[in-house]
Coordinates of C-alpha atoms in Angstrom, one line a residue:
M1 CA 148.2 55.8 76.2
A2 CA 144.5 54.5 77.5
A3 CA 141.6 55.2 75.5
G4 CA 137.8 55.6 76.6
G5 CA 134.7 56.4 75.3
T6 CA 131.1 57.7 76.1
G7 CA 130.3 58.0 79.9
Q8 CA 132.9 56.7 82.4
P9 CA 136.4 56.6 80.8
S10 CA 137.5 53.0 80.1
A11 CA 141.3 51.8 79.4
G12 CA 142.3 50.4 76.1
R13 CA 145.4 50.2 74.0
A14 CA 145.5 52.8 71.3
E15 CA 145.6 51.5 67.7
G16 CA 148.9 53.7 66.7
E17 CA 151.3 51.9 68.9
K18 CA 151.5 48.9 66.4
G19 CA 154.1 49.1 63.7
G20 CA 157.3 49.1 65.0
A21 CA 160.0 51.8 63.5
R22 CA 158.1 51.6 60.3
T23 CA 155.3 53.5 61.9
A24 CA 157.8 55.9 63.4
L25 CA 159.5 56.7 60.3
A26 CA 156.1 57.2 58.3
G27 CA 155.3 59.8 61.2
L28 CA 158.5 62.1 59.8
T29 CA 157.1 65.6 58.7
T30 CA 158.0 67.5 55.9
R31 CA 160.7 69.0 58.3
G32 CA 162.0 66.1 59.7
R33 CA 162.2 64.4 56.2
S34 CA 164.1 67.4 54.9
F35 CA 166.5 67.2 57.7
L36 CA 167.2 63.4 57.3
A37 CA 167.6 64.0 53.3
A38 CA 170.1 66.8 53.8
G39 CA 172.0 65.0 56.3
I40 CA 172.4 61.9 54.1
A41 CA 173.3 64.2 51.3
A42 CA 176.1 65.8 53.4
A43 CA 177.4 62.4 54.6
V44 CA 177.7 61.3 51.2
C45 CA 179.5 64.2 49.8
A46 CA 181.4 64.3 52.9
Y47 CA 182.7 60.9 52.2
V48 CA 183.4 61.6 48.7
L49 CA 184.8 64.6 48.9
G50 CA 186.9 63.6 52.1
Q51 CA 185.5 66.3 54.7
P52 CA 185.2 65.0 58.1
D53 CA 183.7 68.3 59.4
L54 CA 180.9 68.1 56.9
L55 CA 180.4 64.5 57.9
R56 CA 179.8 65.6 61.3
V57 CA 177.1 68.1 60.2
G58 CA 175.5 65.4 57.9
L59 CA 175.4 63.0 60.7
L60 CA 173.8 65.6 63.1
L61 CA 171.1 66.3 60.6
S62 CA 170.5 62.8 60.1
A63 CA 170.2 61.7 63.7
L64 CA 167.9 64.8 64.8
P65 CA 164.7 63.5 63.0
L66 CA 165.5 59.7 63.8
I67 CA 166.1 60.8 67.4
C68 CA 162.8 62.5 67.7
A69 CA 161.0 59.7 66.2
A70 CA 162.0 57.2 68.3
V71 CA 161.3 59.7 71.4
V72 CA 157.7 60.3 70.2
Y73 CA 157.2 56.7 69.3
R74 CA 158.3 55.5 72.8
T75 CA 156.2 58.1 74.7
R76 CA 153.6 56.5 77.1
Y77 CA 150.8 58.9 77.8
R78 CA 148.2 57.1 79.8
V79 CA 145.2 59.3 78.9
A80 CA 141.3 58.4 79.1
G81 CA 138.8 60.1 76.8
S82 CA 135.3 60.2 76.8
R83 CA 132.3 61.7 74.5
R84 CA 128.9 63.0 75.1
L85 CA 126.4 64.1 72.9
S86 CA 123.8 67.2 73.9
P87 CA 121.2 65.6 72.7
A88 CA 122.0 62.4 70.7
R89 CA 118.7 62.4 68.9
V90 CA 118.3 65.7 66.9
P91 CA 115.9 66.9 64.3
A92 CA 117.3 67.7 60.7
G93 CA 118.5 71.3 60.5
S94 CA 119.0 71.6 63.9
E95 CA 122.4 71.4 66.0
A96 CA 123.8 69.2 68.6
R97 CA 126.6 70.0 70.6
V98 CA 129.6 66.9 71.2
H99 CA 131.7 67.4 74.5
L100 CA 135.1 65.8 74.4
R101 CA 136.8 65.1 77.6
M102 CA 140.5 64.2 78.2
D103 CA 142.1 62.8 81.5
N104 CA 145.7 62.3 82.3
V105 CA 145.4 59.4 84.7
S106 CA 149.2 58.8 84.8
R107 CA 151.6 60.5 87.2
L108 CA 153.5 62.3 84.4
P109 CA 152.3 65.6 82.9
T110 CA 151.9 65.3 78.9
G111 CA 153.2 67.5 76.4
L112 CA 151.7 69.2 73.5
L113 CA 148.6 67.4 72.6
M114 CA 146.6 67.6 69.1
L115 CA 142.9 65.9 69.7
Q116 CA 140.9 65.1 66.4
D117 CA 137.5 63.9 66.1
R118 CA 136.3 61.8 63.1
V119 CA 133.0 63.1 62.1
P120 CA 131.0 62.4 58.5
Y121 CA 131.4 65.1 55.8
V122 CA 128.0 66.0 56.2
L123 CA 128.2 66.9 59.6
G124 CA 130.9 69.6 59.0
P125 CA 134.3 70.1 59.0
R126 CA 136.3 67.5 61.3
P127 CA 137.1 69.6 64.6
R128 CA 140.8 69.9 66.0
F129 CA 142.0 70.9 69.1
V130 CA 145.4 71.9 70.5
L131 CA 145.9 70.7 74.3
D132 CA 148.5 72.5 76.0
R133 CA 150.4 70.6 79.0
V134 CA 148.0 68.6 81.0
E135 CA 149.2 67.8 84.3
A136 CA 149.1 64.7 86.3
G137 CA 145.4 63.7 87.3
G138 CA 144.4 66.8 85.4
R139 CA 141.9 66.9 82.7
R140 CA 140.8 69.1 79.7
E141 CA 137.1 69.5 78.2
V142 CA 136.5 71.0 74.9
S143 CA 133.6 70.9 72.6
Y144 CA 132.2 71.5 69.3
R145 CA 128.9 71.5 67.2
V146 CA 127.6 69.6 64.4
R147 CA 124.7 70.2 62.0
S148 CA 123.1 68.0 59.1
D149 CA 120.2 68.9 57.2
L150 CA 119.8 65.1 56.0
R151 CA 118.1 62.4 58.1
G152 CA 120.3 59.4 59.2
R153 CA 122.6 57.8 61.7
Y154 CA 126.0 59.3 61.9
P155 CA 128.9 57.6 63.6
L156 CA 131.4 60.1 65.6
G157 CA 134.8 58.7 66.3
P158 CA 136.9 57.2 67.0
L159 CA 139.1 60.3 68.9
Q160 CA 142.6 60.5 67.8
L161 CA 145.4 61.9 69.3
R162 CA 148.9 63.7 67.3
L163 CA 151.6 63.6 69.1
N164 CA 154.6 66.2 68.1
D165 CA 158.1 66.3 69.3
P166 CA 159.3 70.2 70.2
F167 CA 161.1 70.4 67.0
G168 CA 158.2 69.4 64.5
M169 CA 160.2 66.4 63.1
C170 CA 157.8 64.1 63.8
E171 CA 154.1 63.5 64.2
L172 CA 152.1 60.1 65.3
T173 CA 148.5 59.4 65.6
R174 CA 147.1 57.3 68.2
S175 CA 143.5 56.2 67.9
F176 CA 140.8 55.9 70.5
S177 CA 138.8 52.6 70.3
T178 CA 135.5 53.6 70.7
Y179 CA 132.9 56.1 68.9
D180 CA 129.1 57.2 69.2
T181 CA 126.3 57.5 67.0
L182 CA 124.3 60.7 66.2
T183 CA 120.9 60.4 65.3
V184 CA 119.2 63.1 63.1
I185 CA 115.4 62.5 63.2
P186 CA 112.9 64.1 60.6
R187 CA 111.6 67.7 61.5
V188 CA 108.3 67.7 63.6
E189 CA 105.6 70.2 63.4
A190 CA 103.1 70.6 66.2
L191 CA 99.9 69.8 65.0
P192 CA 96.5 71.0 66.4
P193 CA 93.9 69.0 68.1
V194 CA 91.3 68.8 65.8
R195 CA 88.4 66.1 65.9
L196 CA 89.0 64.0 62.7
T197 CA 86.6 61.0 61.9
G198 CA 87.9 58.2 63.8
E199 CA 89.6 59.9 66.6
A200 CA 86.6 60.6 69.2
K201 CA 87.3 57.2 70.4
G202 CA 90.8 57.4 72.4
Y203 CA 91.7 58.3 75.7
G204 CA 90.6 61.3 77.4
D205 CA 87.7 63.1 75.2
G206 CA 85.7 60.1 74.3
R207 CA 87.0 56.9 75.4
Q208 CA 85.1 53.4 74.4
R209 CA 84.6 51.0 77.1
S210 CA 83.9 47.5 76.7
L211 CA 81.7 46.3 79.8
A212 CA 82.1 42.8 81.0
L213 CA 79.2 43.4 83.2
A214 CA 76.4 43.9 81.1
G215 CA 73.7 42.3 83.2
E216 CA 73.3 39.1 85.7
D217 CA 73.1 36.9 83.4
D218 CA 76.0 38.3 81.2
V219 CA 78.5 38.2 83.7
I220 CA 81.6 36.7 82.8
P221 CA 83.7 36.3 86.3
R222 CA 86.8 35.2 87.1
G223 CA 88.7 33.4 89.8
Y224 CA 89.5 35.8 92.9
R225 CA 93.0 36.8 92.8
Y226 CA 95.1 38.2 95.7
G227 CA 95.1 42.1 95.9
D228 CA 91.4 42.2 94.4
D229 CA 89.3 44.5 95.8
L230 CA 86.6 42.5 97.8
R231 CA 83.8 45.0 96.5
R232 CA 84.4 43.4 93.3
V233 CA 83.3 39.9 94.8
H234 CA 80.0 38.4 93.3
W235 CA 78.5 36.8 96.1
R236 CA 75.9 34.8 94.0
L237 CA 78.4 33.3 91.8
T238 CA 80.8 33.0 94.5
A239 CA 78.1 30.9 96.2
R240 CA 77.4 28.8 92.9
Y241 CA 80.7 27.7 92.1
G242 CA 81.9 27.5 95.8
E243 CA 84.9 29.5 95.6
L244 CA 85.5 33.3 95.4
M245 CA 84.6 35.2 92.0
V246 CA 85.0 38.7 91.1
R247 CA 83.2 40.9 88.2
R248 CA 85.7 41.8 85.7
E249 CA 86.0 45.9 85.7
E250 CA 85.3 48.0 82.4
Q251 CA 88.2 47.5 80.5
P252 CA 88.9 51.0 78.6
Q253 CA 89.9 50.5 74.7
R254 CA 92.7 52.5 73.6
S255 CA 91.5 54.3 70.1
R256 CA 94.2 52.9 67.4
C257 CA 95.9 55.2 64.5
T258 CA 98.0 53.7 61.7
V259 CA 100.2 55.9 60.0
L260 CA 101.1 54.9 56.4
L261 CA 104.1 55.8 54.8
D262 CA 104.5 55.4 50.7
T263 CA 108.3 54.7 50.3
R264 CA 108.2 53.5 46.8
G265 CA 110.9 55.3 44.7
L266 CA 108.9 55.3 41.6
A267 CA 106.3 57.5 43.6
Y268 CA 108.5 60.2 44.3
E269 CA 111.0 62.7 42.1
G270 CA 113.6 64.8 43.3
A271 CA 116.1 64.4 46.0
G272 CA 117.3 66.1 49.1
P273 CA 116.1 68.0 52.3
D274 CA 113.2 69.7 50.6
S275 CA 112.3 66.8 48.1
A276 CA 108.7 65.6 48.4
F277 CA 109.7 62.4 50.2
E278 CA 111.4 64.1 52.6
W279 CA 108.1 66.0 53.4
A280 CA 106.2 62.7 53.7
V281 CA 108.5 61.5 56.4
S282 CA 108.3 64.7 58.3
G283 CA 104.5 64.8 58.0
A284 CA 104.5 61.0 59.3
A285 CA 106.6 62.0 62.0
S286 CA 104.3 65.1 63.1
V287 CA 101.6 62.5 62.9
L288 CA 102.9 59.9 64.5
V289 CA 104.1 62.3 67.7
H290 CA 100.9 64.3 67.5
M291 CA 98.6 61.3 68.2
L292 CA 100.9 59.7 70.6
E293 CA 100.8 62.7 72.8
R294 CA 96.7 62.4 72.4
G295 CA 96.6 59.0 73.9
F296 CA 96.7 56.7 70.8
S297 CA 97.8 53.4 70.2
V298 CA 100.1 54.4 67.5
R299 CA 101.5 52.0 64.5
L300 CA 103.9 53.3 61.8
L301 CA 103.4 51.3 58.4
T302 CA 105.1 51.4 55.2
D303 CA 104.1 50.3 51.8
T304 CA 106.0 47.2 52.0
G305 CA 103.9 46.1 55.0
D306 CA 106.7 46.6 57.5
S307 CA 106.2 48.2 60.8
V308 CA 108.2 49.8 63.5
P309 CA 110.3 47.0 65.2
G310 CA 109.4 45.6 68.6
E311 CA 105.8 47.2 68.8
G312 CA 102.9 45.1 69.8
A313 CA 100.0 44.4 67.7
D314 CA 98.1 47.4 68.7
G315 CA 101.0 49.6 68.2
F316 CA 102.7 51.9 70.9
A317 CA 100.6 53.0 73.7
G318 CA 100.6 56.7 74.2
A319 CA 99.9 59.1 77.0
N320 CA 101.8 57.0 79.5
Q321 CA 105.2 56.6 80.8
G322 CA 106.7 54.5 77.6
S323 CA 105.2 57.3 75.0
A324 CA 108.6 59.0 75.0
D325 CA 110.4 56.0 74.3
A326 CA 107.8 54.7 71.3
A327 CA 108.3 58.2 69.9
G328 CA 112.0 57.8 70.0
L329 CA 112.2 54.2 68.2
M330 CA 109.8 55.4 65.5
M331 CA 111.8 58.8 65.0
D332 CA 115.1 56.4 64.9
T333 CA 112.8 54.4 62.1
L334 CA 112.1 57.5 60.5
A335 CA 115.6 58.7 60.6
V336 CA 116.7 56.3 58.4
V337 CA 113.7 55.3 56.6
D338 CA 114.8 55.1 52.6
H339 CA 113.2 54.5 49.3
S340 CA 111.7 50.9 48.7
D341 CA 111.8 49.1 45.4
G342 CA 108.1 48.2 45.5
T343 CA 105.5 49.1 42.8
G344 CA 102.5 49.0 44.6
L345 CA 100.5 49.3 48.2
S346 CA 99.1 45.8 47.5
R347 CA 101.3 44.5 51.0
A348 CA 99.9 47.4 53.0
Y349 CA 96.6 46.6 52.0
D350 CA 97.0 43.2 53.0
V351 CA 98.2 44.2 56.5
L352 CA 95.1 46.7 57.0
R353 CA 92.2 44.5 55.8
G354 CA 93.2 42.2 58.7
G355 CA 91.1 44.3 61.3
N356 CA 89.9 47.7 62.3
E357 CA 92.6 50.0 62.4
G358 CA 90.7 53.0 63.8
L359 CA 92.1 55.9 62.5
L360 CA 94.2 56.0 59.4
V361 CA 96.6 58.7 58.1
A362 CA 98.2 57.9 54.9
F363 CA 101.3 59.9 53.2
L364 CA 101.0 58.9 49.3
G365 CA 103.1 59.8 46.3
D366 CA 102.3 59.3 43.0
L367 CA 99.5 56.9 42.3
D368 CA 98.6 55.3 39.2
E369 CA 95.0 54.3 38.5
E370 CA 95.6 50.9 39.9
Q371 CA 97.6 51.9 43.0
A372 CA 94.5 54.7 43.5
A373 CA 92.0 51.9 43.6
V374 CA 94.0 50.0 46.0
A375 CA 94.3 52.8 48.3
A376 CA 90.5 53.7 48.1
K377 CA 89.8 49.9 49.3
M378 CA 92.1 50.7 52.5
R379 CA 89.2 52.9 53.8
Q380 CA 87.0 50.1 54.4
R381 CA 88.5 48.9 57.2
S382 CA 89.3 51.9 59.4
G383 CA 86.9 54.5 61.7
G384 CA 88.4 57.4 59.2
A385 CA 90.9 57.9 56.6
V386 CA 92.9 61.1 56.0
A387 CA 95.1 61.2 53.2
F388 CA 98.1 63.6 52.2
L389 CA 98.7 63.4 48.2
L390 CA 102.0 64.7 46.9
D391 CA 101.9 65.5 43.5
G392 CA 105.4 64.6 42.4
E393 CA 105.9 66.5 39.1
G394 CA 104.5 69.6 41.0
W395 CA 107.4 69.3 43.6
I396 CA 110.4 69.5 40.9
R397 CA 109.2 71.9 38.5
E398 CA 106.6 74.4 38.1
P399 CA 103.5 73.3 36.5
N400 CA 103.5 74.7 33.0
G401 CA 103.5 71.6 31.2
G402 CA 100.1 71.7 30.6
P403 CA 96.8 70.7 32.8
D404 CA 97.5 66.7 32.3
P405 CA 99.4 66.7 35.6
M406 CA 97.0 68.8 37.3
K407 CA 94.2 66.7 36.0
R408 CA 95.7 63.3 37.0
Q409 CA 96.1 64.8 40.8
E410 CA 92.3 65.5 40.6
E411 CA 91.4 62.7 39.7
R412 CA 93.2 60.6 42.2
L413 CA 91.8 63.2 44.9
R414 CA 88.2 62.5 43.7
L415 CA 88.4 58.6 43.4
L416 CA 89.8 58.8 47.3
R417 CA 87.0 61.0 48.5
E418 CA 84.4 58.9 46.7
A419 CA 85.7 55.9 48.7
G420 CA 85.6 58.0 52.1
W421 CA 88.9 59.4 52.6
T422 CA 89.6 62.9 53.4
A423 CA 92.1 63.6 50.9
V424 CA 94.2 66.6 50.3
S425 CA 96.8 67.7 47.7
V426 CA 99.9 68.7 49.0
P427 CA 101.7 71.4 47.1
R428 CA 105.4 72.0 47.4
G429 CA 106.6 74.0 50.5
A430 CA 103.4 73.5 52.2
S431 CA 103.2 73.3 56.1
V432 CA 102.0 70.0 57.7
N433 CA 100.0 72.0 60.2
E434 CA 98.3 73.8 57.7
L435 CA 97.0 70.9 55.7
W436 CA 96.3 69.0 58.9
R437 CA 93.7 71.9 59.7
Q438 CA 92.6 71.9 55.9
A439 CA 91.9 67.9 56.5
D440 CA 89.8 68.8 59.2
R441 CA 87.9 71.7 57.6
D442 CA 87.0 69.3 54.9
R443 CA 85.9 66.8 56.8
A444 CA 83.5 69.3 58.7
G445 CA 82.4 70.4 55.3
V446 CA 81.7 67.0 53.9
M447 CA 79.6 66.2 57.1
T448 CA 77.6 69.5 57.2
A449 CA 76.8 68.7 53.4
S450 CA 75.6 65.2 54.2
A451 CA 73.6 66.7 57.4
A452 CA 72.0 68.9 54.7
S453 CA 71.0 66.8 51.9
G454 CA 69.6 64.4 54.7
G455 CA 67.6 67.2 56.1
E456 CA 66.1 68.2 52.5
G457 CA 65.4 64.4 52.1
S458 CA 63.4 64.1 55.3
G459 CA 61.5 67.1 54.8

């Protein structure tokens, strides 16, 4: 039997063909073992009682399951299999369809086959299909659905074929060698294009440009390169240097956005798809996709100081051909992100204080007084800062334990706002879309109040 994987069928030896007679005998079904036991018992009784007719019956009962096991074991079907996921990356709570295809590449038809695919328990029951006789050169296609409410990467496969004899005496399983991976990413909510502080410098509506040509005395030219437009040649400098020199064009500077995800295990309580940590991961995914679509250079940062593998110093660039691949890589990272063993945000702060991060969007769990102070200092190196603060105790129980938990939450929000953050409290079951709009309203309210106080002072 030949085994194949996703895409074009590929040949390979099935794992179930190893083991010789022991494998064949281990494949005897309950019926086959019963026949064998009855035959042996009849033969022993015939020998003791001297009944030759009973001996012939015992030998027949014993031989039938052994012959069936030998026939099934010696069966050599050349079958190629393939698997296709549609889609291979699916949000949590959504369904994906798995398409299986079996091709009989031999010149002989197959018998009855049972096809089984191995899937993790969280994706649902193990799918099984019964394939009738497959003619020479024929194919069969079946499909099944999988669904998970939990993020992660789940292996599918290897594919298994069960071979049966017509009498049901023996059943052998032969496995293909390949498997595929289904990636369950966080849920992503569509966010409205609000104008948060620090956003107005991205591509599109309001982009910064660094002028390399500020005047005749400030020109920073470079040598002519093949393909340069002759209209960019600076003739005065060409005469001065004795070679063609060209002006450097305006270089657009893409606005940057850093999404900080607090993954500290001690900052969140509870587990499961409706927990506070899962909401934070989903919120970070929604903001990342939204900012990429708006043309920002986006970076994903965790409290450990780690970023998405493979990204550049300025983060992934949006609004271009690779933005979909960038979003996919970050979604793959968020699909498997888990709690860290860290106790603070100092590592993330060390990364952020290295330069101007543009817009900073943070999803923070419970903060003590020390970590709230560290988060407040992160605002100093960003053009704008938005914090979504999750109340851990409010996500696992009703706030009936007194005013202390709510008072601590308000104190953290006040500290962040005084440092310049647009800080929003995240109650249980809140929508990322609504809180995104609330952050914009809060920012607009602060700016209006500042303008009003400035007008009163000038009057």
